[in-house]
mmCIF file of C-alpha atoms in Angstrom:
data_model
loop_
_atom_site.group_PDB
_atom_site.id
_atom_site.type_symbol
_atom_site.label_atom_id
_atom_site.label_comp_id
_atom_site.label_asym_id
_atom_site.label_seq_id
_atom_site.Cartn_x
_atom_site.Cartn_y
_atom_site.Cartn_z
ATOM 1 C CA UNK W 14 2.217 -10.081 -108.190
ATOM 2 C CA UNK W 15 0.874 -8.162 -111.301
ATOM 3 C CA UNK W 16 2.620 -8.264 -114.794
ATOM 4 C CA UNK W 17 3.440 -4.909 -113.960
ATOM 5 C CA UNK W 18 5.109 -5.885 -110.794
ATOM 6 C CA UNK W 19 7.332 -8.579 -112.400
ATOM 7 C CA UNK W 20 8.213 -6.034 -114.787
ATOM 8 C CA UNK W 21 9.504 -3.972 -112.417
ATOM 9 C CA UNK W 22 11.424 -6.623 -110.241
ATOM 10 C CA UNK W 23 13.220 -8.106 -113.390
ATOM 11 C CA UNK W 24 14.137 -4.485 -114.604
ATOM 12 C CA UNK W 25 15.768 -3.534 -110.887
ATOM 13 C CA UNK W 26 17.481 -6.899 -111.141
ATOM 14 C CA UNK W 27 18.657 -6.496 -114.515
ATOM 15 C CA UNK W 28 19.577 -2.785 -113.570
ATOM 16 C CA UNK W 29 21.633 -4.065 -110.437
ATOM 17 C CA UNK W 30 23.710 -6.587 -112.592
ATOM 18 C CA UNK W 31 24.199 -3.747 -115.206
ATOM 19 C CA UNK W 32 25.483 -1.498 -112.018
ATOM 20 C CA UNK W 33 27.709 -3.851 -111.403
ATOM 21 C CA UNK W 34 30.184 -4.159 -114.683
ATOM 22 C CA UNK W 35 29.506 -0.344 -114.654
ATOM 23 C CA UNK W 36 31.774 0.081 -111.348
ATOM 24 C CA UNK W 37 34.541 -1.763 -112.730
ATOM 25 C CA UNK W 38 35.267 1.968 -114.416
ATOM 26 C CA UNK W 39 33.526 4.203 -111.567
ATOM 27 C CA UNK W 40 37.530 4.560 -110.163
ATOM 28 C CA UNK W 41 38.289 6.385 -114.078
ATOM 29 C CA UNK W 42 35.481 8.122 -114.019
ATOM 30 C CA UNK W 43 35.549 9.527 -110.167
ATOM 31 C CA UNK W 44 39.206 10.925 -110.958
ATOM 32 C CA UNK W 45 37.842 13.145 -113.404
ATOM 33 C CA UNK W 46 34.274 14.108 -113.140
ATOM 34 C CA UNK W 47 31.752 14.066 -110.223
ATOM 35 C CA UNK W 48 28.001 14.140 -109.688
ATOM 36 C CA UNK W 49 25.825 16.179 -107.875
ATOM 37 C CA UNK W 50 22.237 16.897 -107.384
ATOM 38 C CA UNK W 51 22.590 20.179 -105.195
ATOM 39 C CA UNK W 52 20.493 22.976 -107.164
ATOM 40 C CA UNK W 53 23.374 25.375 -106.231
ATOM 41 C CA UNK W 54 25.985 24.322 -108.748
ATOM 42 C CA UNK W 55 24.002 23.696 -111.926
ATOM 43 C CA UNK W 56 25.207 25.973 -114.763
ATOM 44 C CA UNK W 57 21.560 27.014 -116.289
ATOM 45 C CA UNK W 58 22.798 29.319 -119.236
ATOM 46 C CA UNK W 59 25.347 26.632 -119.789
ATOM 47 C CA UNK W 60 21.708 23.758 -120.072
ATOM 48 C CA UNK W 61 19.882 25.725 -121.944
ATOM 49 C CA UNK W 62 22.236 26.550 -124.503
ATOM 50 C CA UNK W 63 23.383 22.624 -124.699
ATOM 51 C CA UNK W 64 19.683 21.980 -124.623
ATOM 52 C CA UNK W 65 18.369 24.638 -126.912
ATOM 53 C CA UNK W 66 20.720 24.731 -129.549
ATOM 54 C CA UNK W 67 22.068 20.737 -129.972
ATOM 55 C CA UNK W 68 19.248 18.212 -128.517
ATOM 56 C CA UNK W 69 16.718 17.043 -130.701
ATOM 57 C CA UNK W 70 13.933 17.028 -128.370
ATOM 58 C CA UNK W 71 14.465 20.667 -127.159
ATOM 59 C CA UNK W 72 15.479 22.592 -130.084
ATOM 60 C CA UNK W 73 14.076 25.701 -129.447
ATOM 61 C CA UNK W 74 12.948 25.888 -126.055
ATOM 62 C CA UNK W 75 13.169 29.649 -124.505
ATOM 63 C CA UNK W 76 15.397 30.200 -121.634
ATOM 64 C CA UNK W 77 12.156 30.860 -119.263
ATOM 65 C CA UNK W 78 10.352 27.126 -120.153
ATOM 66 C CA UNK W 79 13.808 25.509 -119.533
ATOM 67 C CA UNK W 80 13.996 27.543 -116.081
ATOM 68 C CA UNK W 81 10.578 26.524 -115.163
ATOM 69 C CA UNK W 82 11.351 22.715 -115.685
ATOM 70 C CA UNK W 83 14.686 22.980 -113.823
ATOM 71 C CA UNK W 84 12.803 24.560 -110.690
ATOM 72 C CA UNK W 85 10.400 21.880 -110.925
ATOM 73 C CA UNK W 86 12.342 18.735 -111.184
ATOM 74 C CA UNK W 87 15.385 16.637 -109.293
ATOM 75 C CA UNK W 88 18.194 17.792 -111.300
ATOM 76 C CA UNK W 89 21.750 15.946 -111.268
ATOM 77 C CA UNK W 90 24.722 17.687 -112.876
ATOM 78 C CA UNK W 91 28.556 16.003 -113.815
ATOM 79 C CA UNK W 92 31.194 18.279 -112.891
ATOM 80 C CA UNK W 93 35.208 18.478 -113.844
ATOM 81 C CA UNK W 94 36.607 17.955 -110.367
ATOM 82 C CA UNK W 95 39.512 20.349 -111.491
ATOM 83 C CA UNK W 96 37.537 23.261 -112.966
ATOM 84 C CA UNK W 97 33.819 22.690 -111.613
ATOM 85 C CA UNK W 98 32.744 23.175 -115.116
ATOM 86 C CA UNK W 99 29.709 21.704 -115.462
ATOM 87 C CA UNK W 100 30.238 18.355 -117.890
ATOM 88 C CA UNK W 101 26.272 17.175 -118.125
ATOM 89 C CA UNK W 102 22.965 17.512 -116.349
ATOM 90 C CA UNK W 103 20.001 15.291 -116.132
ATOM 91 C CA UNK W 104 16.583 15.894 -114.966
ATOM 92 C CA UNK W 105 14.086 13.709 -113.102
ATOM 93 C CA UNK W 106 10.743 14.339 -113.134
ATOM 94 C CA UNK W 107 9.258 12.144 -110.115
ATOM 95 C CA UNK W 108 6.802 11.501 -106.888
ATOM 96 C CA UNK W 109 10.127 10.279 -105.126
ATOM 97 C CA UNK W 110 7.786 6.984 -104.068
ATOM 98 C CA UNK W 111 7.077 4.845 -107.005
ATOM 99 C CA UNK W 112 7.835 6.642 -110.509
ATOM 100 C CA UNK W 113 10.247 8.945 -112.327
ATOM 101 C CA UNK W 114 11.058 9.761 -115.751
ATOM 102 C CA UNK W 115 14.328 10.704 -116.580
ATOM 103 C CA UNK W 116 14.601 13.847 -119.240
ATOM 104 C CA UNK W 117 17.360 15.982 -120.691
ATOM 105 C CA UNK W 118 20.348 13.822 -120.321
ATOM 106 C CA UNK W 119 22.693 16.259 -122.138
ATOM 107 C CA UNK W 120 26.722 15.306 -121.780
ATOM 108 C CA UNK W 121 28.900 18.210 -123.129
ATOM 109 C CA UNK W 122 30.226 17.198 -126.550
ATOM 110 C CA UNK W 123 33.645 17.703 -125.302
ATOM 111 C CA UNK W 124 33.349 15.394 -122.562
ATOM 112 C CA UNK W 125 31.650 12.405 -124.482
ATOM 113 C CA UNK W 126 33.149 9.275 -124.785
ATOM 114 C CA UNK W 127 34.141 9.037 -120.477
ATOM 115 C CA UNK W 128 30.676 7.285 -119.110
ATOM 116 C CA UNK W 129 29.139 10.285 -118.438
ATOM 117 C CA UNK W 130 25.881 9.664 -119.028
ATOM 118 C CA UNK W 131 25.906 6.032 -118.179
ATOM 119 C CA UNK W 132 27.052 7.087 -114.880
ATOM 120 C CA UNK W 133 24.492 10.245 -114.363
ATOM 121 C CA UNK W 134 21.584 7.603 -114.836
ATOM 122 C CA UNK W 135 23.042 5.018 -112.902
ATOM 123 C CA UNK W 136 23.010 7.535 -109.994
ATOM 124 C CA UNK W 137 19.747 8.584 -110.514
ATOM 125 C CA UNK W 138 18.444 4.948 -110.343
ATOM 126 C CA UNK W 139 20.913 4.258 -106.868
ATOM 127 C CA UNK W 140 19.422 7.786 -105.602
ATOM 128 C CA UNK W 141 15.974 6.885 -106.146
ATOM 129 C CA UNK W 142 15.249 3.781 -105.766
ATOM 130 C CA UNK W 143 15.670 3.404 -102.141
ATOM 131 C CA UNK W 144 13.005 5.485 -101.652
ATOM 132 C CA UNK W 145 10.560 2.834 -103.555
ATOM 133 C CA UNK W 146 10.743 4.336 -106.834
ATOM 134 C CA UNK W 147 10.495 0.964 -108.862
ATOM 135 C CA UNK W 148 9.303 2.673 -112.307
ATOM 136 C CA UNK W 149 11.468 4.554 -114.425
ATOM 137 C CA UNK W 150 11.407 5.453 -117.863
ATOM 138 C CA UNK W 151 12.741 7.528 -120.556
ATOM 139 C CA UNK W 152 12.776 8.202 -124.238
ATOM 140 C CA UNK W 153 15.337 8.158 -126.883
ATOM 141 C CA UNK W 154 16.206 8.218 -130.431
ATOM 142 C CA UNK W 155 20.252 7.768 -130.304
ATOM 143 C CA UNK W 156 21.300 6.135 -127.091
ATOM 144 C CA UNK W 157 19.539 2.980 -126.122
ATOM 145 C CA UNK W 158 23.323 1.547 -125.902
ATOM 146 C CA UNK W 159 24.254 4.396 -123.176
ATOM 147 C CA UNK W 160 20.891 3.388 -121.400
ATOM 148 C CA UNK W 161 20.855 -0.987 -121.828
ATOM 149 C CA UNK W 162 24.234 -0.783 -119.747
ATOM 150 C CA UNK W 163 22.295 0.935 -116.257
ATOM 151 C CA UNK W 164 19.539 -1.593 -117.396
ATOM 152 C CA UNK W 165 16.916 -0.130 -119.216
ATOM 153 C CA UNK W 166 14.952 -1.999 -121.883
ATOM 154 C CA UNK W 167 12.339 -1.362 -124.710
ATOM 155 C CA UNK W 168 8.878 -1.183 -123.298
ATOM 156 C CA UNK W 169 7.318 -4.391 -122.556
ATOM 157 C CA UNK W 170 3.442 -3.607 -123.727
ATOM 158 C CA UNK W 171 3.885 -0.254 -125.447
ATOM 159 C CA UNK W 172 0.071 -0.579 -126.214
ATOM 160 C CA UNK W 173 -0.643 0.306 -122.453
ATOM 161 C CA UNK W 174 0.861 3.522 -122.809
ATOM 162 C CA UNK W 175 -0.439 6.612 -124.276
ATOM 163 C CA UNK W 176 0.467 10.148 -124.259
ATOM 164 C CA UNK W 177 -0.961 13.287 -124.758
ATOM 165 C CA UNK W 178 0.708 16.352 -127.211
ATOM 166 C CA UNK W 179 -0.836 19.711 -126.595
ATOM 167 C CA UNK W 180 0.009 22.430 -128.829
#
């Protein structure tokens, strides 16, 4: 087993026990809001607006470029189970076999404060990993406490990693 590999096993691990004291308030949360990865009932005026106009890392970004990276990415949505309105969304940019990286976690400032977007990730990780993915990562600047509770945790070796900014 790699360094790499034990990475991976002790994040799942951690990520499982984190899953755990985050079901103790799944029964709250189910009463009011549910998730849903079907394409169909995502609001996409609604995310781009919340995306385009009050998140840091998309300030900006036209209506078309946000349409194009919906259409090519597993997108999960929280919805009011009384009014459908759409609460949050998430995208997942992934090979649905061994990595994903998990972008645009937007919850609706009027819904904060419920586990929203504790409970959007930890159903991306349940979704995905079963079908091997093992890696996943993010980025943040505000809410590394929303993402330690589903498990995540500062890189081990950021040196290893490097990324490319065109334009």
């Amino acid at each position: 087993m790699t360094d790499t590999d034990a990475s991976a096993t002790d994040a799942t691990a951690a990520s499982s026990a984190a899953a755990s004291s985050a079901d103790a308030s799944a029964g709250a949360f189910e009463q009011r809001y549910e998730i849903s990865s079907d394409p169909s009932r995502l609001d996409p005026a609604r995310i781009h607006h919340w995306l385009s106009t009050d998140a840091y890392w998309a300030l900006g970004r036209s209506r078309e470029q946000q349409d194009r990276a919906i259409a090519g990415s597993l997108n999960f949505g929280a919805y009011d189970v009384t009014s459908g309105e759409q609460a949050a969304f998430a995208r997942v940019v992934t090979d649905h076999a061994s990595f994903a990286w998990i972008c645009d976690v937007y919850v609706d400032r009027a819904a904060r404060g419920h586990g929203i977007g504790t409970r959007l990730v930890t159903e991306i990780r349940d979704r995905l990993a079963p079908t091997g993915v093992r890696r996943f990562l993010l980025a943040t600047d505000d809410a590394h406490g929303v993402y330690a509770k589903v498990g995540f945790t500062p890189l081990e070796a950021p040196g290893k990693w490097m990324c490319l900014q065109v334009g």
